[in-house]
């Protein structure tokens, strides 16, 4: 789908009917594509409930959990304006799914692309990095949603369709460049993996982007605009292909790779640790099983006690997403953000344990603030107390870290249109 399709879709959402021959009507994001934002001055922009969230400012770290209700998609704007997209999934509508956002007629990749276009730093028409955490349909695209095939031979869904709307320059995933031909890799098991691989090979052959295999223990995602200005910022790869990075303690400058699984799918998810001054953030796709506990051990040793700020929940906070190694006070994220789209996510017994702090009669004592993109109506009906355990839900979730990493806010944005008004503001949280 091209940019005209996005335009028509957005007008439909607004209730405005136009023909292709009518004069172009400027959409909210368009005046920002080629001009410098006033907010980009190196200060944390002020946000107000009911108003459109101000865009990224230089020196800030933005983490946007985009909510289409049909797949995972997280957009990062790093302190110097380098941009990273992790996943762009698209699942088919099911009875157990939450409502699709902003409506049932807007394909998830259009929802993702429109959001990204709105928040891209001024002058940018592409994002820098795309990373696939793993190859499941809710993270890269679905054959059942691919109603069109590209002239280049691959089906269009998720990231393969989003690329037509907003291109990227670098791709990172756990299989590049050999994928299924590499017998040393855990299995690549996805109904859309073949289409994704066709897309990547086409892009590389035609010099549309370059590629890298995700390597544990490396800093492959780097600042591309002004790295020298932000020497206290880094992204370290800590898990992938069943491997995990192990360190001795928080002062360690090195570590080692340990293999915990040769299983494909969720246990092979790629994950990283963002450190910005005192601010620490961990995201590991749908990680489960042994690698999940390995990562929890990494967190306990690599991050100072009580210094873990934000954790992107594994596997949409399903029942298997909180391993035994995470059920202790040493694993203590202050803020948990979750991207989900089914009636069994977040898992209610698990959420109760996390928020009350009780696992097998062991009680957490740390501060917990839980945010999730969706709360299914059935959960609200069947578990009326669940809302009281959630700091914010039902919308796009944005973590915005101030220049230097000393403090941050969490915002929940209205996902019923493409205007991105603030529903609630949480913070400031002072990084420890």
mmCIF file of N, CA and C in Angstrom, residues 79-194:
data_model
loop_
_atom_site.group_PDB
_atom_site.id
_atom_site.type_symbol
_atom_site.label_atom_id
_atom_site.label_comp_id
_atom_site.label_asym_id
_atom_site.label_seq_id
_atom_site.Cartn_x
_atom_site.Cartn_y
_atom_site.Cartn_z
ATOM 1 N N UNK A 79 19.075 8.982 21.690
ATOM 2 C CA UNK A 79 19.342 10.381 22.073
ATOM 3 C C UNK A 79 19.845 11.296 20.958
ATOM 4 N N UNK A 80 20.549 10.756 19.965
ATOM 5 C CA UNK A 80 21.043 11.613 18.884
ATOM 6 C C UNK A 80 20.142 11.593 17.659
ATOM 7 N N UNK A 81 18.964 10.973 17.769
ATOM 8 C CA UNK A 81 18.027 10.908 16.658
ATOM 9 C C UNK A 81 18.125 9.650 15.828
ATOM 10 N N UNK A 82 19.059 8.754 16.137
ATOM 11 C CA UNK A 82 19.094 7.442 15.498
ATOM 12 C C UNK A 82 17.794 6.708 15.829
ATOM 13 N N UNK A 83 17.231 5.997 14.846
ATOM 14 C CA UNK A 83 15.936 5.354 15.047
ATOM 15 C C UNK A 83 16.031 3.848 14.843
ATOM 16 N N UNK A 84 15.227 3.135 15.623
ATOM 17 C CA UNK A 84 15.211 1.671 15.625
ATOM 18 C C UNK A 84 13.772 1.203 15.723
ATOM 19 N N UNK A 85 13.389 0.260 14.860
ATOM 20 C CA UNK A 85 12.097 -0.401 14.960
ATOM 21 C C UNK A 85 12.335 -1.868 15.276
ATOM 22 N N UNK A 86 11.701 -2.368 16.322
ATOM 23 C CA UNK A 86 11.787 -3.782 16.675
ATOM 24 C C UNK A 86 10.421 -4.414 16.438
ATOM 25 N N UNK A 87 10.361 -5.271 15.441
ATOM 26 C CA UNK A 87 9.171 -6.037 15.076
ATOM 27 C C UNK A 87 8.108 -5.153 14.410
ATOM 28 N N UNK A 88 7.288 -5.825 13.612
ATOM 29 C CA UNK A 88 6.132 -5.185 12.982
ATOM 30 C C UNK A 88 5.188 -6.304 12.586
ATOM 31 N N UNK A 89 4.466 -6.832 13.572
ATOM 32 C CA UNK A 89 3.650 -8.015 13.365
ATOM 33 C C UNK A 89 2.273 -7.695 12.844
ATOM 34 N N UNK A 90 1.599 -8.740 12.375
ATOM 35 C CA UNK A 90 0.242 -8.563 11.862
ATOM 36 C C UNK A 90 -0.462 -9.905 11.897
ATOM 37 N N UNK A 91 -1.311 -10.084 12.894
ATOM 38 C CA UNK A 91 -2.053 -11.338 13.023
ATOM 39 C C UNK A 91 -3.481 -11.154 12.546
ATOM 40 N N UNK A 92 -4.124 -12.258 12.189
ATOM 41 C CA UNK A 92 -5.518 -12.197 11.756
ATOM 42 C C UNK A 92 -6.440 -11.996 12.951
ATOM 43 N N UNK A 93 -7.597 -11.453 12.697
ATOM 44 C CA UNK A 93 -8.578 -11.213 13.753
ATOM 45 C C UNK A 93 -9.135 -12.538 14.252
ATOM 46 N N UNK A 94 -9.217 -12.677 15.538
ATOM 47 C CA UNK A 94 -9.761 -13.876 16.164
ATOM 48 C C UNK A 94 -10.811 -13.471 17.188
ATOM 49 N N UNK A 95 -11.634 -14.432 17.559
ATOM 50 C CA UNK A 95 -12.690 -14.151 18.535
ATOM 51 C C UNK A 95 -12.099 -13.648 19.843
ATOM 52 N N UNK A 96 -10.943 -14.179 20.223
ATOM 53 C CA UNK A 96 -10.337 -13.815 21.502
ATOM 54 C C UNK A 96 -9.507 -12.539 21.438
ATOM 55 N N UNK A 97 -9.424 -11.903 20.259
ATOM 56 C CA UNK A 97 -8.578 -10.728 20.126
ATOM 57 C C UNK A 97 -9.226 -9.494 20.740
ATOM 58 N N UNK A 98 -8.397 -8.574 21.154
ATOM 59 C CA UNK A 98 -8.881 -7.276 21.608
ATOM 60 C C UNK A 98 -9.343 -6.486 20.392
ATOM 61 N N UNK A 99 -10.057 -5.378 20.571
ATOM 62 C CA UNK A 99 -10.460 -4.569 19.421
ATOM 63 C C UNK A 99 -9.251 -4.076 18.627
ATOM 64 N N UNK A 100 -9.358 -4.156 17.302
ATOM 65 C CA UNK A 100 -8.291 -3.655 16.443
ATOM 66 C C UNK A 100 -8.274 -2.132 16.497
ATOM 67 N N UNK A 101 -7.074 -1.549 16.441
ATOM 68 C CA UNK A 101 -6.928 -0.102 16.563
ATOM 69 C C UNK A 101 -6.246 0.477 15.335
ATOM 70 N N UNK A 102 -6.668 1.688 14.914
ATOM 71 C CA UNK A 102 -7.756 2.505 15.453
ATOM 72 C C UNK A 102 -9.135 2.020 15.051
ATOM 73 N N UNK A 103 -9.224 1.124 14.032
ATOM 74 C CA UNK A 103 -10.506 0.527 13.663
ATOM 75 C C UNK A 103 -10.238 -0.755 12.891
ATOM 76 N N UNK A 104 -11.289 -1.493 12.603
ATOM 77 C CA UNK A 104 -11.140 -2.794 11.962
ATOM 78 C C UNK A 104 -10.780 -2.696 10.490
ATOM 79 N N UNK A 105 -10.829 -1.508 9.906
ATOM 80 C CA UNK A 105 -10.564 -1.351 8.488
ATOM 81 C C UNK A 105 -9.138 -0.916 8.169
ATOM 82 N N UNK A 106 -8.350 -0.644 9.195
ATOM 83 C CA UNK A 106 -6.993 -0.147 8.990
ATOM 84 C C UNK A 106 -6.008 -1.261 9.267
ATOM 85 N N UNK A 107 -5.277 -1.669 8.233
ATOM 86 C CA UNK A 107 -4.299 -2.735 8.403
ATOM 87 C C UNK A 107 -3.265 -2.348 9.452
ATOM 88 N N UNK A 108 -2.811 -3.316 10.257
ATOM 89 C CA UNK A 108 -1.847 -3.002 11.307
ATOM 90 C C UNK A 108 -0.585 -2.302 10.800
ATOM 91 N N UNK A 109 -0.080 -2.681 9.627
ATOM 92 C CA UNK A 109 1.143 -2.028 9.159
ATOM 93 C C UNK A 109 0.898 -0.573 8.794
ATOM 94 N N UNK A 110 -0.348 -0.237 8.438
ATOM 95 C CA UNK A 110 -0.681 1.170 8.202
ATOM 96 C C UNK A 110 -0.726 1.928 9.531
ATOM 97 N N UNK A 111 -1.304 1.298 10.545
ATOM 98 C CA UNK A 111 -1.308 1.901 11.874
ATOM 99 C C UNK A 111 0.119 2.159 12.347
ATOM 100 N N UNK A 112 0.992 1.153 12.178
ATOM 101 C CA UNK A 112 2.390 1.299 12.594
ATOM 102 C C UNK A 112 3.095 2.386 11.789
ATOM 103 N N UNK A 113 2.924 2.363 10.464
ATOM 104 C CA UNK A 113 3.626 3.310 9.605
ATOM 105 C C UNK A 113 3.188 4.743 9.858
ATOM 106 N N UNK A 114 1.903 4.945 10.065
ATOM 107 C CA UNK A 114 1.402 6.292 10.315
ATOM 108 C C UNK A 114 1.942 6.836 11.625
ATOM 109 N N UNK A 115 1.970 5.983 12.642
ATOM 110 C CA UNK A 115 2.518 6.394 13.942
ATOM 111 C C UNK A 115 3.993 6.755 13.807
ATOM 112 N N UNK A 116 4.748 5.884 13.158
ATOM 113 C CA UNK A 116 6.186 6.140 13.003
ATOM 114 C C UNK A 116 6.417 7.433 12.238
ATOM 115 N N UNK A 117 5.684 7.624 11.149
ATOM 116 C CA UNK A 117 5.849 8.841 10.354
ATOM 117 C C UNK A 117 5.593 10.094 11.198
ATOM 118 N N UNK A 118 4.595 10.013 12.056
ATOM 119 C CA UNK A 118 4.269 11.161 12.907
ATOM 120 C C UNK A 118 5.418 11.514 13.844
ATOM 121 N N UNK A 119 6.058 10.479 14.430
ATOM 122 C CA UNK A 119 7.055 10.737 15.467
ATOM 123 C C UNK A 119 8.503 10.703 14.975
ATOM 124 N N UNK A 120 8.724 10.412 13.712
ATOM 125 C CA UNK A 120 10.093 10.450 13.199
ATOM 126 C C UNK A 120 10.729 11.817 13.446
ATOM 127 N N UNK A 121 11.996 11.867 13.833
ATOM 128 C CA UNK A 121 12.667 13.164 13.967
ATOM 129 C C UNK A 121 12.605 13.954 12.665
ATOM 130 N N UNK A 122 12.631 15.254 12.790
ATOM 131 C CA UNK A 122 12.440 16.148 11.656
ATOM 132 C C UNK A 122 13.404 15.834 10.534
ATOM 133 N N UNK A 123 12.873 15.870 9.320
ATOM 134 C CA UNK A 123 13.691 15.681 8.140
ATOM 135 C C UNK A 123 13.914 14.240 7.752
ATOM 136 N N UNK A 124 13.530 13.303 8.610
ATOM 137 C CA UNK A 124 13.755 11.882 8.326
ATOM 138 C C UNK A 124 12.560 11.292 7.582
ATOM 139 N N UNK A 125 12.854 10.523 6.544
ATOM 140 C CA UNK A 125 11.806 9.832 5.811
ATOM 141 C C UNK A 125 12.029 8.319 5.836
ATOM 142 N N UNK A 126 13.001 7.885 6.622
ATOM 143 C CA UNK A 126 13.284 6.465 6.817
ATOM 144 C C UNK A 126 13.754 6.286 8.243
ATOM 145 N N UNK A 127 13.636 5.057 8.762
ATOM 146 C CA UNK A 127 14.262 4.802 10.059
ATOM 147 C C UNK A 127 15.545 4.014 9.833
ATOM 148 N N UNK A 128 16.432 4.075 10.802
ATOM 149 C CA UNK A 128 17.787 3.571 10.595
ATOM 150 C C UNK A 128 17.884 2.061 10.667
ATOM 151 N N UNK A 129 17.379 1.465 11.754
ATOM 152 C CA UNK A 129 17.516 0.028 11.972
ATOM 153 C C UNK A 129 16.145 -0.630 12.058
ATOM 154 N N UNK A 130 16.031 -1.831 11.476
ATOM 155 C CA UNK A 130 14.922 -2.720 11.798
ATOM 156 C C UNK A 130 15.516 -3.988 12.399
ATOM 157 N N UNK A 131 14.966 -4.414 13.534
ATOM 158 C CA UNK A 131 15.386 -5.655 14.177
ATOM 159 C C UNK A 131 14.186 -6.557 14.385
ATOM 160 N N UNK A 132 14.279 -7.791 13.929
ATOM 161 C CA UNK A 132 13.251 -8.800 14.204
ATOM 162 C C UNK A 132 13.662 -9.571 15.442
ATOM 163 N N UNK A 133 12.849 -9.524 16.488
ATOM 164 C CA UNK A 133 13.205 -10.256 17.710
ATOM 165 C C UNK A 133 13.161 -11.760 17.472
ATOM 166 N N UNK A 134 12.199 -12.217 16.658
ATOM 167 C CA UNK A 134 12.133 -13.607 16.211
ATOM 168 C C UNK A 134 11.143 -13.638 15.062
ATOM 169 N N UNK A 135 10.814 -14.836 14.549
ATOM 170 C CA UNK A 135 10.128 -14.921 13.265
ATOM 171 C C UNK A 135 8.656 -15.317 13.358
ATOM 172 N N UNK A 136 8.005 -15.097 14.468
ATOM 173 C CA UNK A 136 6.594 -15.410 14.577
ATOM 174 C C UNK A 136 5.733 -14.327 13.922
ATOM 175 N N UNK A 137 4.508 -14.719 13.531
ATOM 176 C CA UNK A 137 3.683 -13.840 12.712
ATOM 177 C C UNK A 137 3.302 -12.544 13.415
ATOM 178 N N UNK A 138 3.153 -12.585 14.744
ATOM 179 C CA UNK A 138 2.782 -11.368 15.457
ATOM 180 C C UNK A 138 3.972 -10.426 15.623
ATOM 181 N N UNK A 139 5.127 -10.809 15.039
ATOM 182 C CA UNK A 139 6.316 -9.965 15.109
ATOM 183 C C UNK A 139 6.857 -9.579 13.733
ATOM 184 N N UNK A 140 6.522 -10.355 12.675
ATOM 185 C CA UNK A 140 7.020 -9.983 11.342
ATOM 186 C C UNK A 140 5.943 -9.958 10.266
ATOM 187 N N UNK A 141 4.801 -10.616 10.465
ATOM 188 C CA UNK A 141 3.760 -10.610 9.453
ATOM 189 C C UNK A 141 3.147 -11.983 9.289
ATOM 190 N N UNK A 142 1.981 -12.040 8.627
ATOM 191 C CA UNK A 142 1.209 -13.277 8.538
ATOM 192 C C UNK A 142 0.812 -13.580 7.097
ATOM 193 N N UNK A 143 0.963 -14.827 6.637
ATOM 194 C CA UNK A 143 0.515 -15.169 5.280
ATOM 195 C C UNK A 143 -0.987 -15.026 5.112
ATOM 196 N N UNK A 144 -1.744 -15.211 6.187
ATOM 197 C CA UNK A 144 -3.195 -15.092 6.097
ATOM 198 C C UNK A 144 -3.665 -13.646 5.957
ATOM 199 N N UNK A 145 -2.785 -12.692 6.299
ATOM 200 C CA UNK A 145 -3.122 -11.279 6.135
ATOM 201 C C UNK A 145 -2.544 -10.689 4.849
ATOM 202 N N UNK A 146 -1.704 -11.456 4.168
ATOM 203 C CA UNK A 146 -1.018 -10.947 2.981
ATOM 204 C C UNK A 146 -1.927 -11.075 1.763
ATOM 205 N N UNK A 147 -2.742 -10.084 1.530
ATOM 206 C CA UNK A 147 -3.681 -10.106 0.411
ATOM 207 C C UNK A 147 -3.030 -9.689 -0.900
ATOM 208 N N UNK A 148 -1.812 -9.158 -0.827
ATOM 209 C CA UNK A 148 -1.114 -8.718 -2.029
ATOM 210 C C UNK A 148 0.291 -9.313 -2.036
ATOM 211 N N UNK A 149 0.844 -9.437 -3.224
ATOM 212 C CA UNK A 149 2.220 -9.877 -3.401
ATOM 213 C C UNK A 149 3.009 -8.777 -4.080
ATOM 214 N N UNK A 150 4.171 -8.472 -3.556
ATOM 215 C CA UNK A 150 5.026 -7.462 -4.152
ATOM 216 C C UNK A 150 5.457 -7.886 -5.553
ATOM 217 N N UNK A 151 5.720 -6.898 -6.388
ATOM 218 C CA UNK A 151 6.256 -7.185 -7.716
ATOM 219 C C UNK A 151 7.631 -7.849 -7.622
ATOM 220 N N UNK A 152 8.218 -7.779 -6.407
ATOM 221 C CA UNK A 152 9.528 -8.398 -6.190
ATOM 222 C C UNK A 152 9.430 -9.843 -5.706
ATOM 223 N N UNK A 153 8.189 -10.347 -5.579
ATOM 224 C CA UNK A 153 8.019 -11.773 -5.356
ATOM 225 C C UNK A 153 7.679 -12.211 -3.952
ATOM 226 N N UNK A 154 7.588 -11.308 -2.980
ATOM 227 C CA UNK A 154 7.257 -11.691 -1.614
ATOM 228 C C UNK A 154 5.890 -11.113 -1.231
ATOM 229 N N UNK A 155 5.214 -11.804 -0.318
ATOM 230 C CA UNK A 155 3.896 -11.359 0.121
ATOM 231 C C UNK A 155 4.025 -10.161 1.056
ATOM 232 N N UNK A 156 2.989 -9.350 1.078
ATOM 233 C CA UNK A 156 3.018 -8.094 1.814
ATOM 234 C C UNK A 156 2.192 -8.191 3.087
ATOM 235 N N UNK A 157 2.888 -8.206 4.207
ATOM 236 C CA UNK A 157 2.258 -8.193 5.529
ATOM 237 C C UNK A 157 3.313 -7.765 6.527
ATOM 238 N N UNK A 158 2.904 -7.156 7.610
ATOM 239 C CA UNK A 158 3.867 -6.785 8.635
ATOM 240 C C UNK A 158 4.998 -5.945 8.086
ATOM 241 N N UNK A 159 6.240 -6.358 8.354
ATOM 242 C CA UNK A 159 7.396 -5.540 7.982
ATOM 243 C C UNK A 159 7.594 -5.484 6.478
ATOM 244 N N UNK A 160 7.233 -6.526 5.736
ATOM 245 C CA UNK A 160 7.432 -6.479 4.287
ATOM 246 C C UNK A 160 6.522 -5.435 3.639
ATOM 247 N N UNK A 161 5.350 -5.199 4.232
ATOM 248 C CA UNK A 161 4.448 -4.167 3.724
ATOM 249 C C UNK A 161 4.824 -2.793 4.268
ATOM 250 N N UNK A 162 5.228 -2.743 5.529
ATOM 251 C CA UNK A 162 5.592 -1.454 6.136
ATOM 252 C C UNK A 162 6.777 -0.811 5.415
ATOM 253 N N UNK A 163 7.690 -1.632 4.909
ATOM 254 C CA UNK A 163 8.861 -1.099 4.204
ATOM 255 C C UNK A 163 8.457 -0.251 3.008
ATOM 256 N N UNK A 164 7.341 -0.583 2.358
ATOM 257 C CA UNK A 164 6.865 0.227 1.233
ATOM 258 C C UNK A 164 6.409 1.607 1.672
ATOM 259 N N UNK A 165 6.043 1.745 2.929
ATOM 260 C CA UNK A 165 5.578 3.022 3.463
ATOM 261 C C UNK A 165 6.722 3.844 4.036
ATOM 262 N N UNK A 166 7.576 3.189 4.811
ATOM 263 C CA UNK A 166 8.746 3.849 5.407
ATOM 264 C C UNK A 166 9.919 2.875 5.303
ATOM 265 N N UNK A 167 10.915 3.155 4.492
ATOM 266 C CA UNK A 167 12.043 2.241 4.357
ATOM 267 C C UNK A 167 12.973 2.306 5.559
ATOM 268 N N UNK A 168 13.921 1.387 5.607
ATOM 269 C CA UNK A 168 14.955 1.415 6.640
ATOM 270 C C UNK A 168 16.294 1.100 5.985
ATOM 271 N N UNK A 169 17.379 1.361 6.717
ATOM 272 C CA UNK A 169 18.719 1.270 6.143
ATOM 273 C C UNK A 169 19.512 0.049 6.579
ATOM 274 N N UNK A 170 19.185 -0.509 7.748
ATOM 275 C CA UNK A 170 19.926 -1.656 8.280
ATOM 276 C C UNK A 170 18.932 -2.646 8.878
ATOM 277 N N UNK A 171 19.167 -3.930 8.659
ATOM 278 C CA UNK A 171 18.322 -4.964 9.254
ATOM 279 C C UNK A 171 19.194 -5.887 10.106
ATOM 280 N N UNK A 172 18.654 -6.291 11.256
ATOM 281 C CA UNK A 172 19.329 -7.219 12.158
ATOM 282 C C UNK A 172 18.320 -8.301 12.547
ATOM 283 N N UNK A 173 18.710 -9.560 12.398
ATOM 284 C CA UNK A 173 17.876 -10.650 12.901
ATOM 285 C C UNK A 173 18.768 -11.843 13.222
ATOM 286 N N UNK A 174 18.178 -12.893 13.757
ATOM 287 C CA UNK A 174 18.985 -14.003 14.266
ATOM 288 C C UNK A 174 19.408 -14.984 13.178
ATOM 289 N N UNK A 175 18.954 -14.795 11.917
ATOM 290 C CA UNK A 175 19.261 -15.758 10.879
ATOM 291 C C UNK A 175 20.087 -15.250 9.715
ATOM 292 N N UNK A 176 20.247 -13.938 9.596
ATOM 293 C CA UNK A 176 20.934 -13.361 8.442
ATOM 294 C C UNK A 176 22.363 -13.911 8.321
ATOM 295 N N UNK A 177 22.872 -14.190 7.132
ATOM 296 C CA UNK A 177 22.205 -14.136 5.821
ATOM 297 C C UNK A 177 21.730 -15.490 5.322
ATOM 298 N N UNK A 178 22.018 -16.566 6.078
ATOM 299 C CA UNK A 178 21.774 -17.922 5.565
ATOM 300 C C UNK A 178 20.430 -18.509 5.978
ATOM 301 N N UNK A 179 19.871 -18.046 7.112
ATOM 302 C CA UNK A 179 18.556 -18.445 7.581
ATOM 303 C C UNK A 179 18.402 -19.969 7.646
ATOM 304 N N UNK A 180 17.440 -20.538 6.963
ATOM 305 C CA UNK A 180 17.147 -21.963 7.082
ATOM 306 C C UNK A 180 18.259 -22.852 6.533
ATOM 307 N N UNK A 181 19.148 -22.286 5.757
ATOM 308 C CA UNK A 181 20.255 -23.080 5.215
ATOM 309 C C UNK A 181 21.364 -23.304 6.233
ATOM 310 N N UNK A 182 21.303 -22.617 7.355
ATOM 311 C CA UNK A 182 22.333 -22.742 8.386
ATOM 312 C C UNK A 182 21.892 -23.783 9.407
ATOM 313 N N UNK A 183 22.513 -24.950 9.360
ATOM 314 C CA UNK A 183 22.106 -26.060 10.224
ATOM 315 C C UNK A 183 22.519 -25.855 11.681
ATOM 316 N N UNK A 184 23.389 -24.875 11.938
ATOM 317 C CA UNK A 184 23.807 -24.609 13.319
ATOM 318 C C UNK A 184 22.826 -23.717 14.066
ATOM 319 N N UNK A 185 21.858 -23.137 13.356
ATOM 320 C CA UNK A 185 20.881 -22.270 13.995
ATOM 321 C C UNK A 185 19.724 -23.078 14.577
ATOM 322 N N UNK A 186 19.128 -22.602 15.661
ATOM 323 C CA UNK A 186 17.850 -23.191 16.078
ATOM 324 C C UNK A 186 16.838 -23.052 14.939
ATOM 325 N N UNK A 187 15.826 -23.911 14.882
ATOM 326 C CA UNK A 187 14.878 -23.878 13.765
ATOM 327 C C UNK A 187 14.221 -22.510 13.597
ATOM 328 N N UNK A 188 14.006 -22.141 12.349
ATOM 329 C CA UNK A 188 13.284 -20.902 12.037
ATOM 330 C C UNK A 188 11.864 -21.317 11.682
ATOM 331 N N UNK A 189 10.958 -21.195 12.633
ATOM 332 C CA UNK A 189 9.619 -21.759 12.536
ATOM 333 C C UNK A 189 8.566 -20.652 12.506
ATOM 334 N N UNK A 190 8.120 -20.321 11.327
ATOM 335 C CA UNK A 190 7.075 -19.310 11.207
ATOM 336 C C UNK A 190 6.403 -19.468 9.869
ATOM 337 N N UNK A 191 5.093 -19.269 9.849
ATOM 338 C CA UNK A 191 4.368 -19.340 8.591
ATOM 339 C C UNK A 191 4.710 -18.220 7.639
ATOM 340 N N UNK A 192 5.391 -17.193 8.141
ATOM 341 C CA UNK A 192 5.737 -16.067 7.271
ATOM 342 C C UNK A 192 7.242 -15.936 7.063
ATOM 343 N N UNK A 193 8.013 -16.821 7.647
ATOM 344 C CA UNK A 193 9.468 -16.700 7.565
ATOM 345 C C UNK A 193 9.964 -16.745 6.131
ATOM 346 N N UNK A 194 9.369 -17.617 5.287
ATOM 347 C CA UNK A 194 9.829 -17.723 3.906
ATOM 348 C C UNK A 194 9.635 -16.401 3.162
#
